mmCIF file of C-alpha atoms in Angstrom:
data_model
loop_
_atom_site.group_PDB
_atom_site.id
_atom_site.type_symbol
_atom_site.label_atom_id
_atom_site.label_comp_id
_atom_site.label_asym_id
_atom_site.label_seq_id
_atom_site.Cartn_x
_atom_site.Cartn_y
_atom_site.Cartn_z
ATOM 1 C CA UNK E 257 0.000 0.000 0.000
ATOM 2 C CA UNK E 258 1.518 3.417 -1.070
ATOM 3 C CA UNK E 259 1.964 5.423 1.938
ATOM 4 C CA UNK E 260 -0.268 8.925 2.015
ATOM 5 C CA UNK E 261 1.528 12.054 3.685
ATOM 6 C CA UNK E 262 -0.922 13.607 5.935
ATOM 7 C CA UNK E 263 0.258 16.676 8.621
ATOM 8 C CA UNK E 264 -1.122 16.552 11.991
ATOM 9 C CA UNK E 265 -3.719 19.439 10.613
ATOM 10 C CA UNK E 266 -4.787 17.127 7.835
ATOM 11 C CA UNK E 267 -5.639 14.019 10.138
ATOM 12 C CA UNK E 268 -7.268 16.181 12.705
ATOM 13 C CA UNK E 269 -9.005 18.319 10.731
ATOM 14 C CA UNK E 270 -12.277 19.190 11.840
ATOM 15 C CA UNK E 271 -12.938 22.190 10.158
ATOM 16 C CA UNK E 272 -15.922 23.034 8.330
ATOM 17 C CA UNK E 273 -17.556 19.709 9.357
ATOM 18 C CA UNK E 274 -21.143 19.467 9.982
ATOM 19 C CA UNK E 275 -21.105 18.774 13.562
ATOM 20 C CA UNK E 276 -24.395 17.588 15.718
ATOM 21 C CA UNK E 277 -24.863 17.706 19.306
ATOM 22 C CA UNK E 278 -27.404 16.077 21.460
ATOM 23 C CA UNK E 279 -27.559 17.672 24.988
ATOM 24 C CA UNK E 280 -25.197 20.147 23.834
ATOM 25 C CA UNK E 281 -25.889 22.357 26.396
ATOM 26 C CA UNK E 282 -25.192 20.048 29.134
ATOM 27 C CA UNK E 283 -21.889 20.083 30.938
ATOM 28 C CA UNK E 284 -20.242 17.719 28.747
ATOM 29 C CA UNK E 285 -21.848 18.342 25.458
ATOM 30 C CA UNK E 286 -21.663 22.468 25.950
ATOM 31 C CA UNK E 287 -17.482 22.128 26.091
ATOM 32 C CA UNK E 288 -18.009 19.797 23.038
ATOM 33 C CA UNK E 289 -19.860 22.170 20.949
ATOM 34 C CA UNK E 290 -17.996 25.576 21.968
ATOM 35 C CA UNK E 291 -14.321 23.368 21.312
ATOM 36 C CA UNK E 292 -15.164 22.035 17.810
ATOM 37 C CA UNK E 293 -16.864 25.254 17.064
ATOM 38 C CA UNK E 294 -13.613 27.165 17.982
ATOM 39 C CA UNK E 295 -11.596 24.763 16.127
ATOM 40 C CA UNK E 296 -13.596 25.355 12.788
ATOM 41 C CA UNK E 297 -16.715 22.943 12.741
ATOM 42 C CA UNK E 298 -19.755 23.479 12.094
ATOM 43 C CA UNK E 299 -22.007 22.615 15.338
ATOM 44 C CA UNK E 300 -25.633 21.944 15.596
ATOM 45 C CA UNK E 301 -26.626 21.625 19.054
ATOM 46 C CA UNK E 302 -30.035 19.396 19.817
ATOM 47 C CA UNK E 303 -31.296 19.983 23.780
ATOM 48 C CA UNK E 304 -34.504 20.432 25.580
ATOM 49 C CA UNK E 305 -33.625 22.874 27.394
ATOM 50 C CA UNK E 306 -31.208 25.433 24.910
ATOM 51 C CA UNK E 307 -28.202 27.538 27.290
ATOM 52 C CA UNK E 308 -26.726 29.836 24.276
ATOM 53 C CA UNK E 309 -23.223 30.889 24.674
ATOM 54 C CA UNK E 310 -22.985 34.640 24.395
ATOM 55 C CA UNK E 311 -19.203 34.452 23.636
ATOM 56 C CA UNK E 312 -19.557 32.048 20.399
ATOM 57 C CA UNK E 313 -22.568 32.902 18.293
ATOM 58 C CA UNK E 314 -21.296 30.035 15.738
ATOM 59 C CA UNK E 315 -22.979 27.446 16.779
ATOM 60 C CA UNK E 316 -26.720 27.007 15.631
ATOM 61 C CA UNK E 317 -29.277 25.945 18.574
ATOM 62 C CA UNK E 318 -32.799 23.893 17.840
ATOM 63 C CA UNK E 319 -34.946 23.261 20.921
ATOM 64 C CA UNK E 320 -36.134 19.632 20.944
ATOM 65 C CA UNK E 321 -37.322 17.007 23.221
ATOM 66 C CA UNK E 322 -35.348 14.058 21.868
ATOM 67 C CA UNK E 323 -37.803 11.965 22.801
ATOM 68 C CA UNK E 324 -40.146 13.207 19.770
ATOM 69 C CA UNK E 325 -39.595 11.357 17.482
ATOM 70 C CA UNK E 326 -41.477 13.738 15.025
ATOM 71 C CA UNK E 327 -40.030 17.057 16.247
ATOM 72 C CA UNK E 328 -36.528 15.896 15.649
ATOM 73 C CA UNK E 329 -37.106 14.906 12.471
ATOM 74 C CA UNK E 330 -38.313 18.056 11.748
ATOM 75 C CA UNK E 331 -35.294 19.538 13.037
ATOM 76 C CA UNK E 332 -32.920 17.227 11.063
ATOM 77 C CA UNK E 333 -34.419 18.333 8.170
ATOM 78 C CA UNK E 334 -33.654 22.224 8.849
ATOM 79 C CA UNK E 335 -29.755 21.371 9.566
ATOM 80 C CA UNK E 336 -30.049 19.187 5.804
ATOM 81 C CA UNK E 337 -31.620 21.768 3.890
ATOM 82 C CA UNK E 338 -29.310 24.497 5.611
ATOM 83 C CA UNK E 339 -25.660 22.444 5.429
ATOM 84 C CA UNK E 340 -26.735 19.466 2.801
ATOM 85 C CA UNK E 341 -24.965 17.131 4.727
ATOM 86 C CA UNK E 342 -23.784 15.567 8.008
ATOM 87 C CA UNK E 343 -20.546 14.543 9.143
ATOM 88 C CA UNK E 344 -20.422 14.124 12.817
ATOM 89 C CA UNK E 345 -22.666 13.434 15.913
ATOM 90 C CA UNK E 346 -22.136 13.319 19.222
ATOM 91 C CA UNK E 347 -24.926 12.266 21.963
ATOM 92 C CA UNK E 348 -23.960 13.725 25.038
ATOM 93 C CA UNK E 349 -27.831 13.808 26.090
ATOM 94 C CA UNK E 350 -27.867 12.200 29.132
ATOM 95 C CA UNK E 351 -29.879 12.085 32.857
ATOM 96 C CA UNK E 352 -29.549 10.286 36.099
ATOM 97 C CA UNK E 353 -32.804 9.831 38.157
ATOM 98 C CA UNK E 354 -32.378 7.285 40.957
ATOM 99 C CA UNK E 355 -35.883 7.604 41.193
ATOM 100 C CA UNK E 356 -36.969 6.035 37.689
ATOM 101 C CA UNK E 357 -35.634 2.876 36.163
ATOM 102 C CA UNK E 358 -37.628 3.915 32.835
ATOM 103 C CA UNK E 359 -36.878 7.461 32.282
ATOM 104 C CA UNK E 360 -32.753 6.348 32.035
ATOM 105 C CA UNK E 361 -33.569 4.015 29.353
ATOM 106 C CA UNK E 362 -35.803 5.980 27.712
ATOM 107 C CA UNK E 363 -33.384 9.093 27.446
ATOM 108 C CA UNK E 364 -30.434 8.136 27.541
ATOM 109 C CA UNK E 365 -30.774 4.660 25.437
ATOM 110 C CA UNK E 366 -34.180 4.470 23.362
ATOM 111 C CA UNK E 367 -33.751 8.363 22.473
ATOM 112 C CA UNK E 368 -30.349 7.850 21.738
ATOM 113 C CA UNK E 369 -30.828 4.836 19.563
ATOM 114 C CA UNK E 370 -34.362 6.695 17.509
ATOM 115 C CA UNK E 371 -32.264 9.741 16.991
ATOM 116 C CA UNK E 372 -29.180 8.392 15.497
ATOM 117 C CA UNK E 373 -30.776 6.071 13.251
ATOM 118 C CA UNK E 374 -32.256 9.215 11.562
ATOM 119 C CA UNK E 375 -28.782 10.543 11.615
ATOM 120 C CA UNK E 376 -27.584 7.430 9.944
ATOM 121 C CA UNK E 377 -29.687 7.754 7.233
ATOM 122 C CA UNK E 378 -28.401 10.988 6.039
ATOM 123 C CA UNK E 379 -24.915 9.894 6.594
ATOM 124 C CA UNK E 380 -25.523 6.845 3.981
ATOM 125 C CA UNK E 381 -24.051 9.295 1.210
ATOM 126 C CA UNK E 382 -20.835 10.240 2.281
ATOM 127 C CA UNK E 383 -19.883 8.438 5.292
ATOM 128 C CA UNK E 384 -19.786 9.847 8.921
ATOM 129 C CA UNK E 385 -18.416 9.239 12.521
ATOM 130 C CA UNK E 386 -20.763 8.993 15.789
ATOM 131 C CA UNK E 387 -19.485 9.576 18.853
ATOM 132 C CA UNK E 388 -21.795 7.891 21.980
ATOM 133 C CA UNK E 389 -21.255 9.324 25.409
ATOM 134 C CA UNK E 390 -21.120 6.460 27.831
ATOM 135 C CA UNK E 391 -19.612 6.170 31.291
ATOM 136 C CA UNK E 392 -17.639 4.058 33.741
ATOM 137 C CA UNK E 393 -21.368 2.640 34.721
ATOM 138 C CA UNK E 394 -20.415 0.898 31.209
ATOM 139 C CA UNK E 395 -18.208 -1.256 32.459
ATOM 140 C CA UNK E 396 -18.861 -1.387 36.459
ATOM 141 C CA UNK E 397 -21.662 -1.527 39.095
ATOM 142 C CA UNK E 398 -22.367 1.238 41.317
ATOM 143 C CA UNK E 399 -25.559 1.418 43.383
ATOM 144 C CA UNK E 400 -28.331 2.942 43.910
ATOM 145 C CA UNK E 401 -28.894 3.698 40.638
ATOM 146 C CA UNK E 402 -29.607 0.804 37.938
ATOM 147 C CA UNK E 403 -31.748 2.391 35.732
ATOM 148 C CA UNK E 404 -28.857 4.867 34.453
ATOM 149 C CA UNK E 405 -26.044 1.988 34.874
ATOM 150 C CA UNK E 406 -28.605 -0.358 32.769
ATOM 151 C CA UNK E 407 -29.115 2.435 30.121
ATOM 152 C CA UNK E 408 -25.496 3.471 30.156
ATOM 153 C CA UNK E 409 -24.222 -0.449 29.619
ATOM 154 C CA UNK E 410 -26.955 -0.704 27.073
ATOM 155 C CA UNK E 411 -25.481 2.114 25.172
ATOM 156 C CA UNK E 412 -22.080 0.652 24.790
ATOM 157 C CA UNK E 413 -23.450 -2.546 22.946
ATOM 158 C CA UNK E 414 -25.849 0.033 21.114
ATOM 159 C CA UNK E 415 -22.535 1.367 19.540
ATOM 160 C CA UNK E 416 -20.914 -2.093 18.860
ATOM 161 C CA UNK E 417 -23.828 -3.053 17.178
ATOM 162 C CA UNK E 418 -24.578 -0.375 15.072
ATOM 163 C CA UNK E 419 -20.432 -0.248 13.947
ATOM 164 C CA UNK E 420 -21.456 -3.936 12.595
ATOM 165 C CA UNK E 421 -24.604 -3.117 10.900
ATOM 166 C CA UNK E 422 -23.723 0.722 8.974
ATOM 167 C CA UNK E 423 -19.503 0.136 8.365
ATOM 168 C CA UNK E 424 -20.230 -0.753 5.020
ATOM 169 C CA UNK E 425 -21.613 3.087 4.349
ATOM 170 C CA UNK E 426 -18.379 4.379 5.866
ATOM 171 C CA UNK E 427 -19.793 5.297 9.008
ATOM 172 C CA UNK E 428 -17.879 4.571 12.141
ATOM 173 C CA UNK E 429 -19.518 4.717 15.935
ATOM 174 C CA UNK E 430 -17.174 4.813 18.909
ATOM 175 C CA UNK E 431 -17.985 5.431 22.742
ATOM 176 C CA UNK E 432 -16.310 7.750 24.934
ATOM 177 C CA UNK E 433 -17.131 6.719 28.112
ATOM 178 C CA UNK E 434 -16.116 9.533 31.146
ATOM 179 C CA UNK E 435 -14.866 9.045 34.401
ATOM 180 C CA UNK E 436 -15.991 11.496 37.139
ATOM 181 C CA UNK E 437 -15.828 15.151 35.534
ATOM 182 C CA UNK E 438 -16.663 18.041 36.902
ATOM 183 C CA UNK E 439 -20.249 18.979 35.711
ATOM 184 C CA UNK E 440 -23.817 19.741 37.195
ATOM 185 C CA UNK E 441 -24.269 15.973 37.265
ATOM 186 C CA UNK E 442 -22.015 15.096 39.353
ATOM 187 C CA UNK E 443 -21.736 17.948 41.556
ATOM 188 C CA UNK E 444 -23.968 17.111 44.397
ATOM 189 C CA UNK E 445 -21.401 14.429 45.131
ATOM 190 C CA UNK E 446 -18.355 16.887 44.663
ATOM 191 C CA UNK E 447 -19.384 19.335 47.087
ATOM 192 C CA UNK E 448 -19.778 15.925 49.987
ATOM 193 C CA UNK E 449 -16.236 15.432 51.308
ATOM 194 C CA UNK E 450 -17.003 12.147 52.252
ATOM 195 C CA UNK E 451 -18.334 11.446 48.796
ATOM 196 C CA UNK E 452 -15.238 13.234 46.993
ATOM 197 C CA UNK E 453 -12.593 11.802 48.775
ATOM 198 C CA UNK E 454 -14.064 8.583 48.178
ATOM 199 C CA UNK E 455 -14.219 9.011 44.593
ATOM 200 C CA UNK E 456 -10.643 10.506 44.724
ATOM 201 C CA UNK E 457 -8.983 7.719 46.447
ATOM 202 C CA UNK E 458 -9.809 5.959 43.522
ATOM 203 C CA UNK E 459 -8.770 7.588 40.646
ATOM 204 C CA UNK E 460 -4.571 7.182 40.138
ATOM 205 C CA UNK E 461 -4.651 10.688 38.830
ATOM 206 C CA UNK E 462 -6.316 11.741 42.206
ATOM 207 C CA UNK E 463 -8.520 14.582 41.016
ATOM 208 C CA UNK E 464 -12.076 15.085 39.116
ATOM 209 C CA UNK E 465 -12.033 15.534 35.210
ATOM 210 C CA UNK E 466 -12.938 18.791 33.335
ATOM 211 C CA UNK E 467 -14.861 18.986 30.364
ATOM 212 C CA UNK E 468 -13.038 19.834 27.983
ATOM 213 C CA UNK E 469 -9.986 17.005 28.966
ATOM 214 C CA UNK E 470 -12.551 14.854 26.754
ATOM 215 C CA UNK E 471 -11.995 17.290 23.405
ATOM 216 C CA UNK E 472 -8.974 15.554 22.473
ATOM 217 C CA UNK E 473 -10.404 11.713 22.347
ATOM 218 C CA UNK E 474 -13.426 12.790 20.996
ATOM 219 C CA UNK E 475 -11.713 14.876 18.153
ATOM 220 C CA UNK E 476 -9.500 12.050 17.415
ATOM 221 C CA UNK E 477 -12.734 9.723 16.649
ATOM 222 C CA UNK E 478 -14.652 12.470 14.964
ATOM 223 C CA UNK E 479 -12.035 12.774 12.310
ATOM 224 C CA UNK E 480 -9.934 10.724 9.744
ATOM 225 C CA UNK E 481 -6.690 10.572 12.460
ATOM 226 C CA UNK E 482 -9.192 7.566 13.974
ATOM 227 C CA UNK E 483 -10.158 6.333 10.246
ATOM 228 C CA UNK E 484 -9.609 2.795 11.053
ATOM 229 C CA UNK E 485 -11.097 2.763 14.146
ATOM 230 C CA UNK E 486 -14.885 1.769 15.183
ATOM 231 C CA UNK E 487 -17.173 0.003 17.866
ATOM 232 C CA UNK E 488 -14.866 0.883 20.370
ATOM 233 C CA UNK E 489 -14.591 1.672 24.014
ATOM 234 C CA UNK E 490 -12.282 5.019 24.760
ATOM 235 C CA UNK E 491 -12.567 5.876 28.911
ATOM 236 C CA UNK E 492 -11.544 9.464 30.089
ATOM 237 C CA UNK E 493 -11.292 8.619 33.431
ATOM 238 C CA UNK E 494 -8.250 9.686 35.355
ATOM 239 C CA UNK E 495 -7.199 5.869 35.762
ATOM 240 C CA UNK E 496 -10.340 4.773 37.814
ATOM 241 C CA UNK E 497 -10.733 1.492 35.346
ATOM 242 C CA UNK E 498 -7.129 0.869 36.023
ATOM 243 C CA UNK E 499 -6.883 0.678 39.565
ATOM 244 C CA UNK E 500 -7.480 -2.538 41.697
ATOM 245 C CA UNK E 501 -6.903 -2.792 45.361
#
C-alpha cells in the first residue's frame, strides 16, 4: 500500500464539518460544541432545554425534546436543507434519576438509539463518525442507581452493534465513556467530602475531570486521524478502570 503524507492538521481536521450535538448544552456536550466550534466545525446543538453561549454565536441551537420522534425529524431536516450534509454526531444527552428505572432508558438509550438512526440515514451518502457518550457505569456496578447503569451499559453494545450493521456506508460509531468530571451531574457528590474523597482515592490521577480534557479523544474519533477505528470503548477517566486494590 503506497503510503499517504498527511500533517497533523490534515488528520485532525475538523474544520468546516457538519457537527451535531445532542444535549449540547449540558456540561459535557456544551465544552463539546464551543471546542469544535472554535476549532472550525460546524455545530448543531439538539437539547430540551437550549443555554446559548454569548461568547460564540457560531454554533446554531434547535430546541427539541429528543424523545419526539417527530419534532426531531423536523429539526434534522432544517440542519439538511441548511448544510446538505452531516458529518459528525455526538450524543452527550444524558440524565440520572435514581428515582426512575424507565426514564434512564428511555433518554439516555431508546432516544439515543431513535435519533441516530435518523442521523444514519443521512450519513448513507458520504460516510460519517458517531461519537456515543457512555460512562464508567459501562463497564462497572455502582448502586443505587440501575436504571442509568442499565441504560449506560446498554449504550455501549448500542454502539458495537450499530459499527457492525452501517460500516459498510463508511460510518464509524465509537464510545467515549467519562470518568468522574466536573459537571452539574455530578456535583452534588463533589461538594460531599465524604463522597469526593471517596471518589478521589480511587482515581490514580487523584482529582475530578474537566470537560473539555474529553476534546482531544473525541476529536481524534470524529475525524480521519481515527479512520480505522470503530465500535470501540475510549474511557476518560483519570485511571479509575485501572486501579485494583
Amino acid at each position: 500500500m503506497k503510503l499517504k503524507k498527511k500533517s497533523l492538521d490534515d488528520l485532525f481536521n475538523i474544520k468546516n464539518k457538519i457537527c451535531i450535538i445532542s444535549g449540547g448544552s449540558g456540561g459535557i456536550g456544551s465544552n463539546l460544541a464551543n471546542l469544535i466550534s472554535y476549532n472550525g466545525g460546524k455545530v448543531c446543538v439538539i437539547d430540551k432545554d437550549i443555554k446559548k453561549n454569548k461568547l460564540n454565536r457560531n454554533i446554531d441551537y434547535y430546541k427539541c425534546d429528543l424523545s419526539n420522534e417527530h419534532k426531531i425529524k423536523l429539526v434534522v431536516k432544517k440542519i439538511i436543507n441548511k448544510y446538505k450534509k452531516i458529518d459528525c454526531l455526538v450524543n452527550a444527552v444524558g440524565i440520572s434519576n435514581e428515582n426512575s428505572f424507565i426514564d434512564n432508558i428511555n433518554i439516555n438509550l431508546i432516544a439515543v438509539y431513535n435519533f441516530t438512526k435518523i442521523i444514519i440515514d443521512k450519513m448513507k451518502k458520504n460516510g460519517g463518525s458517531i461519537v456515543n457518550i457512555t460512562s464508567l457505569n459501562s463497564e462497572l456496578g455502582f448502586s443505587s442507581n440501575p436504571g442509568y447503569v442499565s441504560s449506560k451499559g446498554g449504550l455501549k453494545m448500542l454502539t458495537k452493534s450499530f459499527c457492525i450493521d452501517y460500516s459498510k456506508y463508511n460510518i464509524r460509531i465509537n464510545n467515549i465513556g467519562p470518568g468522574y468530571i466536573k459537571t452539574n451531574m455530578t456535583k452534588k457528590k463533589f461538594q460531599k467530602s465524604k463522597d469526593r474523597k471517596l471518589r478521589i482515592e480511587r482515581i490514580p490521577m487523584g482529582r475530578y475531570g474537566e470537560p473539555e480534557e474529553l476534546f482531544g479523544p473525541v476529536l481524534f474519533l470524529l475525524t480521519d486521524a481515527s479512520s480505522y477505528v470503530t465500535g470501540q470503548d475510549f474511557y476518560v477517566d483519570g485511571g479509575f478502570l485501572a486501579k485494583g486494590i
